[in-house]
Short mmCIF file of C-alpha atoms in Angstrom, two decimals:
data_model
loop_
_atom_site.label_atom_id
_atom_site.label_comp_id
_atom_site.label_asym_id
_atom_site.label_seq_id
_atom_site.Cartn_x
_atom_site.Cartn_y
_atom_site.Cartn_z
CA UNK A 1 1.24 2.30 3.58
CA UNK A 2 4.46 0.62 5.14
CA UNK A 3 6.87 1.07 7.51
CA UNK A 4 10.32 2.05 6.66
CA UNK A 5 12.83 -0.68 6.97
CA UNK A 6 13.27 -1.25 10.50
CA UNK A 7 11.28 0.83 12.10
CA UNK A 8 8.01 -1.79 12.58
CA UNK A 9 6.20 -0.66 15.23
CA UNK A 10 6.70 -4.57 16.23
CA UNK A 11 10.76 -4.09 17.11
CA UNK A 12 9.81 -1.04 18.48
CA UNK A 13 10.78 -0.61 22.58
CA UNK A 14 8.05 1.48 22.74
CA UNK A 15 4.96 -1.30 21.16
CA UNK A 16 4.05 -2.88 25.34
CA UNK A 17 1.54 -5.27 25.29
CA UNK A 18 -1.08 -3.81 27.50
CA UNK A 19 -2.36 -6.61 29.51
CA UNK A 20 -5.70 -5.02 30.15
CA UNK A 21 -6.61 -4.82 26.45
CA UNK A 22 -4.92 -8.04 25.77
CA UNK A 23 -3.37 -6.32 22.46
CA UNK A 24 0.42 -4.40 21.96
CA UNK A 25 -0.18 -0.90 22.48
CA UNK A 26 2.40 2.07 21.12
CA UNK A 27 2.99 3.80 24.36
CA UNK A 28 4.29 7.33 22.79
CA UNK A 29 2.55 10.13 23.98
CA UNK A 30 2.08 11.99 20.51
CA UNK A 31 0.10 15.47 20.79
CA UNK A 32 -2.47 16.10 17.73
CA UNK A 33 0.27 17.62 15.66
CA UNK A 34 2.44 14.76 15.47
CA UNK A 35 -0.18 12.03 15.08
CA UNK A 36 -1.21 14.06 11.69
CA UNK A 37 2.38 14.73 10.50
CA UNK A 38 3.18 11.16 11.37
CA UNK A 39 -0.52 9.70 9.49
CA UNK A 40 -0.22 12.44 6.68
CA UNK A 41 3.22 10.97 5.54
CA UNK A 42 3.57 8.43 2.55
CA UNK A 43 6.10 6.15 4.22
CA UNK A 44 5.69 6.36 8.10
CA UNK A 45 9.05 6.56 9.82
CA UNK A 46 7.93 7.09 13.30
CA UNK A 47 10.02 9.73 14.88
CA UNK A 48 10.26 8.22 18.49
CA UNK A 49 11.43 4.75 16.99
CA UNK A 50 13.84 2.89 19.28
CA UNK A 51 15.19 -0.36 18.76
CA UNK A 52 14.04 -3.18 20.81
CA UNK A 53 17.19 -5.08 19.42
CA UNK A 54 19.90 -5.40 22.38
CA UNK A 55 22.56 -6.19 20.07
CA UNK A 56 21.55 -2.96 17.95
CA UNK A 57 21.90 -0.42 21.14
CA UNK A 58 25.64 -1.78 22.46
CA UNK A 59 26.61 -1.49 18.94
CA UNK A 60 25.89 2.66 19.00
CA UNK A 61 27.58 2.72 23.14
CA UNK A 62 31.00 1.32 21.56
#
């Protein structure tokens, strides 16, 4: 399975490394429902996606 076309976990503003665990961690709080809607699909397109690209968020403000 892949991502949809950008919407990588890794450009995600959501993916924090987690210092602890030395590792990126995905810090949405999904409920049980979600995470097997989300895991059940073909071609994950997370839901709570948001764009770690500056350039990408002023282009939706103007």
């Amino acid at each position: 399975m892949s991502m949809a076309q950008g919407t990588s976990c890794d450009t995600c503003s959501n993916y924090i490394y987690d210092e602890d665990y030395d590792c990126y961690e995905c810090y949405v709080s999904m409920d049980e429902d979600d995470m097997a809607r989300f895991l059940s699909q073909t071609r994950l397109e997370c839901p709570y996606y948001r764009s770690d690209n500056e350039y990408e968020v002023v282009k939706h403000q103007m």
